[in-house]
Amino acid sequence: MEDQAIVALYFQRAEQAIAETIQKYGSLCRSIAQNLLPVRQDAEECVNDTWQAAWERIPPQQPRVLSAFLGRITRNLAISRFRKNTARMRTEGLTVLLSELEQCVPAGQSTESAVDAILLGDVLSAWLESLPADDRVLFLRRYW
């Protein structure tokens, strides 16, 4: 079927337009998507999204070259999907790098060390209270 007839079917809102488009340009759009996306399912999803985008865009627009119109839609969808997939991979790599650093960075205070610090503070306070005022001041000035 000729491109002008397929575009006319889109303007009539006939579902046959999508079937004719798939038959004539399905392999072109699939090859564009598969060249940009390594995962076959992602490429197929982009091709299916191309048919939906063509259905939504053609009544207001009237493409002169249908193959270029569909190829541009497929390419843009595939590039968007590729960027989305690689952005996710970058953050996953960052998580792996941070997990490796956990072994190098000392952990915060443990519960045992916090309890020991409180007990030591209590013992020192009790001892300081038992000292005369001058000795207490001298001790605090020296070790504070």
PDB file of C-alpha atoms in Angstrom:
ATOM      1  CA  MET A   1       0.000   0.000   0.000  1.00  0.00           C
ATOM      2  CA  GLU A   2       1.257   3.505  -0.791  1.00  0.00           C
ATOM      3  CA  ASP A   3       2.247   5.929   1.963  1.00  0.00           C
ATOM      4  CA  GLN A   4      -0.466   8.441   1.012  1.00  0.00           C
ATOM      5  CA  ALA A   5      -3.131   5.747   1.333  1.00  0.00           C
ATOM      6  CA  ILE A   6      -1.803   4.737   4.763  1.00  0.00           C
ATOM      7  CA  VAL A   7      -1.822   8.379   5.910  1.00  0.00           C
ATOM      8  CA  ALA A   8      -5.389   8.712   4.589  1.00  0.00           C
ATOM      9  CA  LEU A   9      -6.368   5.694   6.717  1.00  0.00           C
ATOM     10  CA  TYR A  10      -4.884   7.452   9.767  1.00  0.00           C
ATOM     11  CA  PHE A  11      -6.944  10.535   8.985  1.00  0.00           C
ATOM     12  CA  GLN A  12     -10.068   8.350   8.732  1.00  0.00           C
ATOM     13  CA  ARG A  13      -9.103   6.799  12.095  1.00  0.00           C
ATOM     14  CA  ALA A  14      -9.239   3.330  10.590  1.00  0.00           C
ATOM     15  CA  GLU A  15      -7.426   0.675  12.619  1.00  0.00           C
ATOM     16  CA  GLN A  16      -6.256  -0.863   9.362  1.00  0.00           C
ATOM     17  CA  ALA A  17      -3.753   2.015   9.178  1.00  0.00           C
ATOM     18  CA  ILE A  18      -1.705   0.495  11.985  1.00  0.00           C
ATOM     19  CA  ALA A  19      -1.812  -2.963  10.408  1.00  0.00           C
ATOM     20  CA  GLU A  20      -0.644  -1.562   7.062  1.00  0.00           C
ATOM     21  CA  THR A  21       2.077   0.451   8.779  1.00  0.00           C
ATOM     22  CA  ILE A  22       3.334  -2.622  10.639  1.00  0.00           C
ATOM     23  CA  GLN A  23       3.343  -4.652   7.445  1.00  0.00           C
ATOM     24  CA  LYS A  24       5.260  -2.039   5.444  1.00  0.00           C
ATOM     25  CA  TYR A  25       7.565  -0.459   8.044  1.00  0.00           C
ATOM     26  CA  GLY A  26       7.711  -2.970  10.901  1.00  0.00           C
ATOM     27  CA  SER A  27      11.114  -4.372   9.942  1.00  0.00           C
ATOM     28  CA  LEU A  28      12.582  -0.865   9.456  1.00  0.00           C
ATOM     29  CA  CYS A  29      11.452   0.311  12.886  1.00  0.00           C
ATOM     30  CA  ARG A  30      12.574  -2.953  14.521  1.00  0.00           C
ATOM     31  CA  SER A  31      16.054  -2.655  13.032  1.00  0.00           C
ATOM     32  CA  ILE A  32      16.378   0.962  14.201  1.00  0.00           C
ATOM     33  CA  ALA A  33      15.338   0.043  17.735  1.00  0.00           C
ATOM     34  CA  GLN A  34      17.486  -3.107  17.883  1.00  0.00           C
ATOM     35  CA  ASN A  35      20.565  -1.192  16.722  1.00  0.00           C
ATOM     36  CA  LEU A  36      20.186   1.199  19.648  1.00  0.00           C
ATOM     37  CA  LEU A  37      18.956  -1.144  22.384  1.00  0.00           C
ATOM     38  CA  PRO A  38      20.746  -4.348  23.403  1.00  0.00           C
ATOM     39  CA  VAL A  39      17.655  -5.949  24.972  1.00  0.00           C
ATOM     40  CA  ARG A  40      15.165  -7.311  22.429  1.00  0.00           C
ATOM     41  CA  GLN A  41      12.143  -6.724  24.680  1.00  0.00           C
ATOM     42  CA  ASP A  42      13.038  -3.037  25.018  1.00  0.00           C
ATOM     43  CA  ALA A  43      13.328  -2.744  21.251  1.00  0.00           C
ATOM     44  CA  GLU A  44       9.934  -4.393  20.728  1.00  0.00           C
ATOM     45  CA  GLU A  45       8.359  -2.085  23.280  1.00  0.00           C
ATOM     46  CA  CYS A  46       9.792   0.957  21.481  1.00  0.00           C
ATOM     47  CA  VAL A  47       8.382  -0.306  18.181  1.00  0.00           C
ATOM     48  CA  ASN A  48       4.953  -0.771  19.749  1.00  0.00           C
ATOM     49  CA  ASP A  49       5.182   2.716  21.224  1.00  0.00           C
ATOM     50  CA  THR A  50       5.996   3.966  17.710  1.00  0.00           C
ATOM     51  CA  TRP A  51       2.652   2.706  16.406  1.00  0.00           C
ATOM     52  CA  GLN A  52       0.837   4.416  19.257  1.00  0.00           C
ATOM     53  CA  ALA A  53       2.742   7.668  18.707  1.00  0.00           C
ATOM     54  CA  ALA A  54       1.969   7.549  14.989  1.00  0.00           C
ATOM     55  CA  TRP A  55      -1.733   7.062  15.787  1.00  0.00           C
ATOM     56  CA  GLU A  56      -1.661  10.081  18.098  1.00  0.00           C
ATOM     57  CA  ARG A  57       0.427  12.398  15.872  1.00  0.00           C
ATOM     58  CA  ILE A  58      -0.717  11.817  12.306  1.00  0.00           C
ATOM     59  CA  PRO A  59      -4.175  13.433  12.323  1.00  0.00           C
ATOM     60  CA  PRO A  60      -2.771  16.851  13.208  1.00  0.00           C
ATOM     61  CA  GLN A  61       0.448  16.233  11.226  1.00  0.00           C
ATOM     62  CA  GLN A  62       0.648  14.982   7.674  1.00  0.00           C
ATOM     63  CA  PRO A  63       4.064  13.423   7.063  1.00  0.00           C
ATOM     64  CA  ARG A  64       5.447  13.728   3.532  1.00  0.00           C
ATOM     65  CA  VAL A  65       7.768  10.736   3.978  1.00  0.00           C
ATOM     66  CA  LEU A  66       6.151   8.162   6.238  1.00  0.00           C
ATOM     67  CA  SER A  67       9.295   6.036   6.631  1.00  0.00           C
ATOM     68  CA  ALA A  68      11.325   9.007   7.890  1.00  0.00           C
ATOM     69  CA  PHE A  69       8.486  10.052  10.197  1.00  0.00           C
ATOM     70  CA  LEU A  70       8.223   6.588  11.757  1.00  0.00           C
ATOM     71  CA  GLY A  71      12.003   6.151  11.873  1.00  0.00           C
ATOM     72  CA  ARG A  72      12.432   9.423  13.762  1.00  0.00           C
ATOM     73  CA  ILE A  73       9.776   8.420  16.304  1.00  0.00           C
ATOM     74  CA  THR A  74      11.392   5.001  16.799  1.00  0.00           C
ATOM     75  CA  ARG A  75      14.875   6.468  17.111  1.00  0.00           C
ATOM     76  CA  ASN A  76      13.794   9.057  19.691  1.00  0.00           C
ATOM     77  CA  LEU A  77      11.937   6.460  21.752  1.00  0.00           C
ATOM     78  CA  ALA A  78      14.909   4.066  21.631  1.00  0.00           C
ATOM     79  CA  ILE A  79      17.370   6.795  22.651  1.00  0.00           C
ATOM     80  CA  SER A  80      15.137   7.760  25.569  1.00  0.00           C
ATOM     81  CA  ARG A  81      14.920   4.126  26.667  1.00  0.00           C
ATOM     82  CA  PHE A  82      18.707   3.714  26.326  1.00  0.00           C
ATOM     83  CA  ARG A  83      19.351   6.788  28.478  1.00  0.00           C
ATOM     84  CA  LYS A  84      16.887   5.561  31.084  1.00  0.00           C
ATOM     85  CA  ASN A  85      18.507   2.117  31.212  1.00  0.00           C
ATOM     86  CA  THR A  86      22.075   3.436  31.430  1.00  0.00           C
ATOM     87  CA  ALA A  87      21.141   5.983  34.105  1.00  0.00           C
ATOM     88  CA  ARG A  88      19.863   3.131  36.254  1.00  0.00           C
ATOM     89  CA  MET A  89      23.129   1.248  35.704  1.00  0.00           C
ATOM     90  CA  ARG A  90      25.195   4.251  36.807  1.00  0.00           C
ATOM     91  CA  THR A  91      23.385   4.413  40.127  1.00  0.00           C
ATOM     92  CA  GLU A  92      23.768   0.653  40.612  1.00  0.00           C
ATOM     93  CA  GLY A  93      27.525   0.996  40.082  1.00  0.00           C
ATOM     94  CA  LEU A  94      27.637   3.782  42.639  1.00  0.00           C
ATOM     95  CA  THR A  95      25.915   1.540  45.170  1.00  0.00           C
ATOM     96  CA  VAL A  96      28.539  -1.145  44.604  1.00  0.00           C
ATOM     97  CA  LEU A  97      31.353   1.373  45.072  1.00  0.00           C
ATOM     98  CA  LEU A  98      29.856   2.680  48.293  1.00  0.00           C
ATOM     99  CA  SER A  99      29.395  -0.828  49.658  1.00  0.00           C
ATOM    100  CA  GLU A 100      33.104  -1.464  49.092  1.00  0.00           C
ATOM    101  CA  LEU A 101      33.971   1.640  51.125  1.00  0.00           C
ATOM    102  CA  GLU A 102      31.957   0.437  54.125  1.00  0.00           C
ATOM    103  CA  GLN A 103      34.884  -1.783  55.105  1.00  0.00           C
ATOM    104  CA  CYS A 104      37.293   1.195  55.087  1.00  0.00           C
ATOM    105  CA  VAL A 105      35.213   3.681  57.057  1.00  0.00           C
ATOM    106  CA  PRO A 106      35.084   3.051  60.799  1.00  0.00           C
ATOM    107  CA  ALA A 107      31.650   2.440  62.184  1.00  0.00           C
ATOM    108  CA  GLY A 108      30.031   4.863  64.590  1.00  0.00           C
ATOM    109  CA  GLN A 109      29.946   4.301  68.298  1.00  0.00           C
ATOM    110  CA  SER A 110      28.693   0.886  69.297  1.00  0.00           C
ATOM    111  CA  THR A 111      26.243   0.387  72.147  1.00  0.00           C
ATOM    112  CA  GLU A 112      28.919  -1.135  74.358  1.00  0.00           C
ATOM    113  CA  SER A 113      31.287   1.799  73.936  1.00  0.00           C
ATOM    114  CA  ALA A 114      28.461   4.286  74.616  1.00  0.00           C
ATOM    115  CA  VAL A 115      27.563   2.481  77.861  1.00  0.00           C
ATOM    116  CA  ASP A 116      31.252   2.327  78.859  1.00  0.00           C
ATOM    117  CA  ALA A 117      31.583   6.099  78.304  1.00  0.00           C
ATOM    118  CA  ILE A 118      28.546   6.798  80.480  1.00  0.00           C
ATOM    119  CA  LEU A 119      29.854   4.530  83.266  1.00  0.00           C
ATOM    120  CA  LEU A 120      33.311   6.120  83.096  1.00  0.00           C
ATOM    121  CA  GLY A 121      31.708   9.571  83.337  1.00  0.00           C
ATOM    122  CA  ASP A 122      29.759   8.509  86.412  1.00  0.00           C
ATOM    123  CA  VAL A 123      32.892   7.077  88.099  1.00  0.00           C
ATOM    124  CA  LEU A 124      34.909  10.240  87.346  1.00  0.00           C
ATOM    125  CA  SER A 125      32.132  12.489  88.636  1.00  0.00           C
ATOM    126  CA  ALA A 126      31.910  10.508  91.865  1.00  0.00           C
ATOM    127  CA  TRP A 127      35.677  10.634  92.311  1.00  0.00           C
ATOM    128  CA  LEU A 128      35.834  14.388  91.605  1.00  0.00           C
ATOM    129  CA  GLU A 129      33.096  15.043  94.167  1.00  0.00           C
ATOM    130  CA  SER A 130      35.227  13.306  96.781  1.00  0.00           C
ATOM    131  CA  LEU A 131      38.179  15.689  96.162  1.00  0.00           C
ATOM    132  CA  PRO A 132      38.612  19.067  97.837  1.00  0.00           C
ATOM    133  CA  ALA A 133      37.549  22.074  95.724  1.00  0.00           C
ATOM    134  CA  ASP A 134      41.113  23.210  94.900  1.00  0.00           C
ATOM    135  CA  ASP A 135      42.187  19.737  93.730  1.00  0.00           C
ATOM    136  CA  ARG A 136      39.009  19.387  91.651  1.00  0.00           C
ATOM    137  CA  VAL A 137      39.636  22.728  89.889  1.00  0.00           C
ATOM    138  CA  LEU A 138      43.289  21.806  89.269  1.00  0.00           C
ATOM    139  CA  PHE A 139      42.273  18.419  87.804  1.00  0.00           C
ATOM    140  CA  LEU A 140      39.659  19.933  85.504  1.00  0.00           C
ATOM    141  CA  ARG A 141      42.006  22.670  84.273  1.00  0.00           C
ATOM    142  CA  ARG A 142      44.673  20.112  83.483  1.00  0.00           C
ATOM    143  CA  TYR A 143      42.525  17.456  81.735  1.00  0.00           C
ATOM    144  CA  TRP A 144      39.600  19.410  80.326  1.00  0.00           C
TER     145      TRP A 144
END
